CSV table of C-alpha atoms and ligand atoms in Angstrom, one decimal:
chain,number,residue,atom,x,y,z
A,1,UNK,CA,-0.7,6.8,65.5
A,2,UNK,CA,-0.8,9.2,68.4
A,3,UNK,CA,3.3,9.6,67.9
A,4,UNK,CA,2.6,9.3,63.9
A,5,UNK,CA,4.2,13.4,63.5
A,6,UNK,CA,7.0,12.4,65.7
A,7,UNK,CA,8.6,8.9,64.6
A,8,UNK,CA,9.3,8.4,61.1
A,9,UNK,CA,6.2,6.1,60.3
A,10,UNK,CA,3.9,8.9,57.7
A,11,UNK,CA,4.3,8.7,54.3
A,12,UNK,CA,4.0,5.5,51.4
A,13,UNK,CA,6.2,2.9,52.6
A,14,UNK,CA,7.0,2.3,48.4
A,15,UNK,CA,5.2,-0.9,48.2
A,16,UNK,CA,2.0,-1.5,46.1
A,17,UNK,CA,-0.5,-3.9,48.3
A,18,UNK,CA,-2.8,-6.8,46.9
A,19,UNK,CA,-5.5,-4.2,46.0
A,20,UNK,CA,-3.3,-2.3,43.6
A,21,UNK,CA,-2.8,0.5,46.1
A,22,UNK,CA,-0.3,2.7,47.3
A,23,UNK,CA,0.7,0.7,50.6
A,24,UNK,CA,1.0,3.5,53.8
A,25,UNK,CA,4.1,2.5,56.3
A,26,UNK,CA,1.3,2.7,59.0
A,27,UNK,CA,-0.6,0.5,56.8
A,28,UNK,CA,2.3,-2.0,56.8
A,29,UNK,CA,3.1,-1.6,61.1
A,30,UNK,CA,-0.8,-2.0,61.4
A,31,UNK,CA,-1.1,-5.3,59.5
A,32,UNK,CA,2.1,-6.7,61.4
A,33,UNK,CA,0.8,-5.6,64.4
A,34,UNK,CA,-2.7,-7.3,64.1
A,35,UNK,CA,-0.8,-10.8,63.0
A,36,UNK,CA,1.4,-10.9,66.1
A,37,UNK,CA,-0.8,-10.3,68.6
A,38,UNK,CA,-4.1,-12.2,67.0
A,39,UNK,CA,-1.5,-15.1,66.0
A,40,UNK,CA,-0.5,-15.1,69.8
A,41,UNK,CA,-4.0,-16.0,71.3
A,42,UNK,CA,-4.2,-19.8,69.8
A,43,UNK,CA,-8.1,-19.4,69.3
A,44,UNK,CA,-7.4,-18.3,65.5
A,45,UNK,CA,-6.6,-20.9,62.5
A,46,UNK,CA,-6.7,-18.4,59.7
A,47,UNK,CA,-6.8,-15.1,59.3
A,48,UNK,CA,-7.0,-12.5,56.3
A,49,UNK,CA,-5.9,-9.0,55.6
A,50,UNK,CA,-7.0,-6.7,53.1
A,51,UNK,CA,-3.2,-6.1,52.9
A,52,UNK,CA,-2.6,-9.3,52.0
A,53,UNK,CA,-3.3,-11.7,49.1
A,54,UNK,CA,-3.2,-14.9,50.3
A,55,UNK,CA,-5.0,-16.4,53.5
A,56,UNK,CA,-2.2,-15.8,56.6
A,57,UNK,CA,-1.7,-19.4,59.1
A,58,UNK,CA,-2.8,-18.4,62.5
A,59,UNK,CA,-1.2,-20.7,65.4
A,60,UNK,CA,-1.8,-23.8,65.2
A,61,UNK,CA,-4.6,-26.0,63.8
A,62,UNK,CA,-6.8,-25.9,67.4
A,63,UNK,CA,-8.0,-22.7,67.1
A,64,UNK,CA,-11.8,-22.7,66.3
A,65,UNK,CA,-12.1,-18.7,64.9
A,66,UNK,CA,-11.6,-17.3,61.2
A,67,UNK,CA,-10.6,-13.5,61.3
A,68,UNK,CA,-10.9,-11.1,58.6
A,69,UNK,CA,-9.2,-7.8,59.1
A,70,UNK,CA,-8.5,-4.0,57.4
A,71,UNK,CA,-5.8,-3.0,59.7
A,72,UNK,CA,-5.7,0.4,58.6
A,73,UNK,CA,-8.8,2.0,56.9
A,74,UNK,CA,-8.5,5.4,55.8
A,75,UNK,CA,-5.6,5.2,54.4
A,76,UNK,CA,-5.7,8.2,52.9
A,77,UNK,CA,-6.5,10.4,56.0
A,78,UNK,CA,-3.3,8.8,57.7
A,79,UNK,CA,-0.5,12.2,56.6
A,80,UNK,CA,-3.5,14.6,57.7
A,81,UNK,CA,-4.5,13.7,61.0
A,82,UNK,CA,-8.3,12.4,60.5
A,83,UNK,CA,-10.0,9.7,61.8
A,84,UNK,CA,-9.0,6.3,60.7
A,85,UNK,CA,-9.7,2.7,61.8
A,86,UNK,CA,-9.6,-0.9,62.6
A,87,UNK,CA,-12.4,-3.2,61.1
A,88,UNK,CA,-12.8,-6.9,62.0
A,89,UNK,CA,-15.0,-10.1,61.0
A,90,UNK,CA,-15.0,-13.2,63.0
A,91,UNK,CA,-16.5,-16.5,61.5
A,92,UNK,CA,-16.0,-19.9,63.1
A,93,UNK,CA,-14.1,-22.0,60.7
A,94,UNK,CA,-15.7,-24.3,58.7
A,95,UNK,CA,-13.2,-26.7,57.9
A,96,UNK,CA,-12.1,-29.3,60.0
A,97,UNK,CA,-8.0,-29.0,59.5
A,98,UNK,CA,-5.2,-26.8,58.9
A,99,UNK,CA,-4.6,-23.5,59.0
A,100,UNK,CA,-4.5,-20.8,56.6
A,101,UNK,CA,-7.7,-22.2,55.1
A,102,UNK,CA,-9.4,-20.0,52.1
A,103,UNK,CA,-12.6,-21.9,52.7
A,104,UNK,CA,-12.8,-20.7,56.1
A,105,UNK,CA,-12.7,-17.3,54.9
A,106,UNK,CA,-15.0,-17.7,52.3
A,107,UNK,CA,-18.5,-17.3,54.6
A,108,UNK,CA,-21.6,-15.1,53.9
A,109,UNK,CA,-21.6,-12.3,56.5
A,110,UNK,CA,-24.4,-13.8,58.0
A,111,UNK,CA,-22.3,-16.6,60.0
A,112,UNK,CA,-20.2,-13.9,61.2
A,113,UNK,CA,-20.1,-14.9,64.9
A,114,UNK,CA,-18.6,-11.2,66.0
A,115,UNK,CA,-17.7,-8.5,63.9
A,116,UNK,CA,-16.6,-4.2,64.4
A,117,UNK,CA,-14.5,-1.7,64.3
A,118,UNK,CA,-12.0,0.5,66.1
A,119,UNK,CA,-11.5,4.1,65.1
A,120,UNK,CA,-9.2,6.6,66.3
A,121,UNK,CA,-10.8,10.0,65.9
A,122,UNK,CA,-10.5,12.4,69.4
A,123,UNK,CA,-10.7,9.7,71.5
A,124,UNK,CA,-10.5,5.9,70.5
A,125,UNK,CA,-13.3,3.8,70.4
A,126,UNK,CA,-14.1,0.1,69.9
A,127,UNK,CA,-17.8,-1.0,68.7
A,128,UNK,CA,-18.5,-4.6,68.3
A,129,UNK,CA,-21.0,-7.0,68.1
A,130,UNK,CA,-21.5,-10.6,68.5
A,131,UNK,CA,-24.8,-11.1,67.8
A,132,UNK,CA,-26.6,-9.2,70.7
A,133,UNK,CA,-26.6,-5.4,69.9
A,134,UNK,CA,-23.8,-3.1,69.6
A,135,UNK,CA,-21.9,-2.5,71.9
A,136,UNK,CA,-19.6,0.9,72.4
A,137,UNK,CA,-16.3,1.2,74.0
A,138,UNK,CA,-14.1,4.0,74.5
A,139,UNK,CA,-10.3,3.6,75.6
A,140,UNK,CA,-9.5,5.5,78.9
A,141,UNK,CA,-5.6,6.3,78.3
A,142,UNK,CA,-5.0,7.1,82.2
A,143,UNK,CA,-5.7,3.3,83.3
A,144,UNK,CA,-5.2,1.3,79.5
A,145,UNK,CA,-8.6,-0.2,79.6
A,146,UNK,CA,-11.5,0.0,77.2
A,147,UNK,CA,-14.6,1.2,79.1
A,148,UNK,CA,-18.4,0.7,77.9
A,149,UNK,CA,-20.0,3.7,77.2
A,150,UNK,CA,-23.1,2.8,75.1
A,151,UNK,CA,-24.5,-1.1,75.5
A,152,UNK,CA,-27.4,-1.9,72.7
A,153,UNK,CA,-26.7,0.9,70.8
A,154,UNK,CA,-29.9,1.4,68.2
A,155,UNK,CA,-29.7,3.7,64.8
A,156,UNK,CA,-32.4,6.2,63.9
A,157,UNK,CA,-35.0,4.6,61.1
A,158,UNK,CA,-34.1,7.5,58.9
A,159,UNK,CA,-31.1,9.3,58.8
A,160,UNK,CA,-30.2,12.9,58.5
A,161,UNK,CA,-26.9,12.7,56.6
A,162,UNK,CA,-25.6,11.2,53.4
A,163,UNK,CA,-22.2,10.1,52.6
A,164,UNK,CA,-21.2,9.7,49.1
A,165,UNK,CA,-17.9,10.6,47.5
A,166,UNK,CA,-20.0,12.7,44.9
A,167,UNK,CA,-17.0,13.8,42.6
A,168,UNK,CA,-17.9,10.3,41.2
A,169,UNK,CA,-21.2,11.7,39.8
A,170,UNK,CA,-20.7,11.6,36.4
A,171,UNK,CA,-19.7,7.9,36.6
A,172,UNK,CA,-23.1,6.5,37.9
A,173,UNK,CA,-25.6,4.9,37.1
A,174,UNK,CA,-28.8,6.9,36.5
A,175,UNK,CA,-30.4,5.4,39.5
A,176,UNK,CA,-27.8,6.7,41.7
A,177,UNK,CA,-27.6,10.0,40.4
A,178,UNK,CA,-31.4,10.2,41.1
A,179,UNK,CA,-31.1,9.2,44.5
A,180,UNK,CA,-28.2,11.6,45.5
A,181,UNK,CA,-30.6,14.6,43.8
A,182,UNK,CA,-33.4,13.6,45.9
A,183,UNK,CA,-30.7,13.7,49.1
A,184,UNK,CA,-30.1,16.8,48.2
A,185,UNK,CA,-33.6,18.1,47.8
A,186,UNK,CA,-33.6,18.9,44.1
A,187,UNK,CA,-36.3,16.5,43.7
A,188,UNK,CA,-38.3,17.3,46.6
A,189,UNK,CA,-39.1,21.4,47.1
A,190,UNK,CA,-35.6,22.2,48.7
A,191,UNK,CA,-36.4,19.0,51.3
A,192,UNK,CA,-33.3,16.6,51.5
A,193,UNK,CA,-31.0,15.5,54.2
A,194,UNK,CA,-27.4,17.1,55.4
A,195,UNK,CA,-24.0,15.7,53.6
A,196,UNK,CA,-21.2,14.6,55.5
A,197,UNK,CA,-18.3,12.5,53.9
A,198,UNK,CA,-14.9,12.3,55.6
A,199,UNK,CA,-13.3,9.3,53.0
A,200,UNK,CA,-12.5,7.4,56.4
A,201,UNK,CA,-15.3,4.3,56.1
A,202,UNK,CA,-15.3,3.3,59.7
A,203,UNK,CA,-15.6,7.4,60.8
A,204,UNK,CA,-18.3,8.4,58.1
A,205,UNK,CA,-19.8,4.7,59.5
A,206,UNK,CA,-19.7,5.6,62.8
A,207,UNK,CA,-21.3,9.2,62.8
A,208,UNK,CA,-24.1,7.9,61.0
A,209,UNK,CA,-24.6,5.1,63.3
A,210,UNK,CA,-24.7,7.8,66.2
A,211,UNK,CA,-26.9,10.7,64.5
A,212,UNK,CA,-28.6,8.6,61.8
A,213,UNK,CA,-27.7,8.4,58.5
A,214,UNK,CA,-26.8,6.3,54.9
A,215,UNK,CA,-23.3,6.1,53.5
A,216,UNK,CA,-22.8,4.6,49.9
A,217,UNK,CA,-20.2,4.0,47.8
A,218,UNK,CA,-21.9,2.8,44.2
A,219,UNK,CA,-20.2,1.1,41.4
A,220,UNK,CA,-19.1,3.0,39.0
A,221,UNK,CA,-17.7,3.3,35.2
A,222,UNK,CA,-14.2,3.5,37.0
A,223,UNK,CA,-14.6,1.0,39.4
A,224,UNK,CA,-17.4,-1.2,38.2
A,225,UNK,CA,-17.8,-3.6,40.7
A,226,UNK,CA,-17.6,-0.6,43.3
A,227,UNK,CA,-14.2,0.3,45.6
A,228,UNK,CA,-14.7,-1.2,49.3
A,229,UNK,CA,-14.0,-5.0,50.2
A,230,UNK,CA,-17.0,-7.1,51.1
A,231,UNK,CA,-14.7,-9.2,53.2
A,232,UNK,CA,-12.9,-6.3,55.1
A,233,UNK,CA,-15.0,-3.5,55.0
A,234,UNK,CA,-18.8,-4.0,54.1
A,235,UNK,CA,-19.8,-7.1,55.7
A,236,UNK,CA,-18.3,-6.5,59.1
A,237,UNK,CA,-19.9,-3.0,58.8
A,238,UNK,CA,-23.2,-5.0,57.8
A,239,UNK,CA,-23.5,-7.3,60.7
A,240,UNK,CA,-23.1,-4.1,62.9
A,241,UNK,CA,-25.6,-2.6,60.9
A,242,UNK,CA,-27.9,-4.8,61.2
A,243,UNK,CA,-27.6,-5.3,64.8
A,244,UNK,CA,-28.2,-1.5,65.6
A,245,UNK,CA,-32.0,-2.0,63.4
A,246,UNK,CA,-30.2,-0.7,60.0
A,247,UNK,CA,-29.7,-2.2,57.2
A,248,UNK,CA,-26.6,-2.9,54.3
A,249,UNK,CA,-26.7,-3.8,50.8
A,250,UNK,CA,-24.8,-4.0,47.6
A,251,UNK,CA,-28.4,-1.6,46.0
A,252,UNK,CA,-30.5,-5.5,45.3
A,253,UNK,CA,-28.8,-7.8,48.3
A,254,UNK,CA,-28.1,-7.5,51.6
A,255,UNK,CA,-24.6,-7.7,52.3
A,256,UNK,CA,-24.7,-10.4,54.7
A,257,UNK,CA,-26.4,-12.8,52.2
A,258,UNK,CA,-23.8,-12.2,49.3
A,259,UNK,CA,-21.7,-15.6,49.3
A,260,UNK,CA,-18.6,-14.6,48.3
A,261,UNK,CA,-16.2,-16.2,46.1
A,262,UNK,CA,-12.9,-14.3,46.4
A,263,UNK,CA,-10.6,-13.1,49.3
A,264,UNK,CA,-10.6,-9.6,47.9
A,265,UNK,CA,-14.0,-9.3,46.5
A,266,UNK,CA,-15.3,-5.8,45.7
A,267,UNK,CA,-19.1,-4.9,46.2
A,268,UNK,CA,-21.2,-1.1,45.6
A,269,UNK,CA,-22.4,-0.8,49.5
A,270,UNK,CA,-25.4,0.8,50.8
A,271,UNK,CA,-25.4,1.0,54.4
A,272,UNK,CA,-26.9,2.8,57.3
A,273,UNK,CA,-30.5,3.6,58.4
A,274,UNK,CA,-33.1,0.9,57.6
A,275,UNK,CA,-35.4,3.3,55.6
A,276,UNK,CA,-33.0,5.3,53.7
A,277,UNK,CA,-31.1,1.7,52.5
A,278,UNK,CA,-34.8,1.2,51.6
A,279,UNK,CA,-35.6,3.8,49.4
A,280,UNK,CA,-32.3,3.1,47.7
A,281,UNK,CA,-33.3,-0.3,46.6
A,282,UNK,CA,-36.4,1.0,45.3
A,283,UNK,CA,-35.0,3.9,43.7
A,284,UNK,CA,-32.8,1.6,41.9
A,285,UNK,CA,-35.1,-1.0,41.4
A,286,UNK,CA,-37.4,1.7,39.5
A,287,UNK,CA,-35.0,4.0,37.5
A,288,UNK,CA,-31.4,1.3,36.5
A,289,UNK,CA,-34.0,-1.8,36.2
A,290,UNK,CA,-36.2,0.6,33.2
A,291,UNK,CA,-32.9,2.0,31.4
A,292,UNK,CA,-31.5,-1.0,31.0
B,1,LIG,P1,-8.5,1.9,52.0
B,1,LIG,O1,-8.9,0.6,52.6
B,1,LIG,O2,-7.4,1.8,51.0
B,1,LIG,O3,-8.2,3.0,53.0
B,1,LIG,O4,-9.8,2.4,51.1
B,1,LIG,C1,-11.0,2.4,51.7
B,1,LIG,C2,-11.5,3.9,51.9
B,1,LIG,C3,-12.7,3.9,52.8
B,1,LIG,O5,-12.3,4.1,54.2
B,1,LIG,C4,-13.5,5.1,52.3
B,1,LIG,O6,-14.8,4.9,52.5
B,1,LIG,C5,-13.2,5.1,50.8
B,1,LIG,O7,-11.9,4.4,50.7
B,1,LIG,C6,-13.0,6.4,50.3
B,1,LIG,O8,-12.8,6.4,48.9
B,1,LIG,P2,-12.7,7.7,48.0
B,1,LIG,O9,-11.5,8.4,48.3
B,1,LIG,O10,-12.8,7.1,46.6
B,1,LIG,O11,-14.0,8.5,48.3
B,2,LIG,MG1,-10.0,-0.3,53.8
């Protein structure tokens, strides 16, 4: 991506992916590149890729780890140069043989043995987890290596920015719109938080993991089950969550207990500090559970 002006890899590469979308050629290079160099390890018997429909063999039938991956989120930040990234679930497979398994990648986020991100922003950065805090990396280009920076990274209780794509207004639910008003103080004497939204998940993720903050993406009349992936996106995003003393949820459920029942299952996501994911829920609860 650092050479993405200079070779000939911007632009669509004229193929429509599993999601119905508009695949990017980096989008394409991303997804190969992820397969060949996971498939290479031996320790993974499936794998799965928001690019792809079906569950992808890993090498051979030893290797004891599921891994679920958007190779390329953002997509639509690619042409223009902002952040995009890499988000990743690990399970430990479930079934005893084969490869290419769909049961294996059909877990509740809450067996997710390991799960995070990369982003590429000013400087690249890896955040993971595997079940003991959050963990920050940042790549040092002179000597190739990933180098901790934070270890046991913690997010604020309540955040100081929102994140919602809000030209989607009109097409919430009443709940939502409430909640997005009081964000912005019109319910509460001029007393809300600040809005930041970037349309890159893992970068509008990551600055409110730093500084504090709640990201959403609702369902909505266009999309009613909501846009992101649970599988891909929101319950790898979750477990980090989670570990860092925030919180996820599809607005009723936390993320990580939603069992899911397809590869490319959508869900509305809620996600960032614990108190703000709160007030959500209760918001919700209040307001959508009366209208309906
Ligand atoms: P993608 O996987 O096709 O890149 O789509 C996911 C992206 C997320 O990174 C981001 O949060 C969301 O789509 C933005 O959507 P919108 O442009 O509707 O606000
Ligand atoms: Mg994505």
């Amino acid at each position: 991506m650092r050479r993405a002006g200079l070779v000939d890899v911007l632009g669509a590469a004229g193929q429509i992916n599993v999601q119905g979308e508009q695949q990017q050629k980096l989008d394409v290079l991303a997804n190969e590149a992820m397969k060949q160099a996971l498939g290479r390890t031996g320790r993974v018997s499936t794998m799965a890729s928001e690019e792809e429909e079906d569950p992808i063999p890993g090498s051979g039938d030893g290797g004891k780890y599921v891994i679920l991956f958007d190779p390329l989120d953002g997509s639509s930040n690619i042409d223009v140069n902002a952040s995009i990234g890499t988000i990743f679930s690990i399970h430990r497979r479930c079934s005893s043989t084969g490869t290419g398994v769909l049961e294996d990648c059909l877990q509740a986020g809450r067996k997710q043995v390991a799960a995070g991100y990369v982003i590429y922003g000013s400087s690249t950065v890896m955040v993971y987890s595997a079940g003991r805090g959050v963990h920050c990396f940042t790549l040092d280009p002179t000597i190739g290596e990933f180098r901790l920076i934070n270890s046991n990274v913690t997010t604020p209780p309540t955040g100081q920015y929102y994140s919602i794509n809000e030209s989607n207004y009109t097409r919430w639910s009443p709940g939502y719109q409430k909640i997005v008003r009081s964000f912005k103080g019109v319910e509460n004497d001029g007393i809300g938080k600040n809005a930041r939204y970037i349309g890159s998940l893992v970068a509008d993720f990551h600055r409110n993991l730093i500084a504090g903050g709640i990201f959403l993406y609702p369902a909505d009349t266009k999309s009613p089950r909501g846009k992101l992936r649970l599988l891909y996106e929101a319950s790898p995003l979750a477990f980090v969550a989670e570990q860092a003393g925030g919180a996820a949820s599809d607005g009723k459920t936390p993320i990580l207990d939603i069992e899911p029942t397809k590869l490319h299952q959508r869900t509305p996501l809620v996600i960032g500090a614990r108190d703000d994911v709160a007030f959500v829920e209760r918001t919700l609860r209040e307001v959508d559970t009366a209208s309906q």
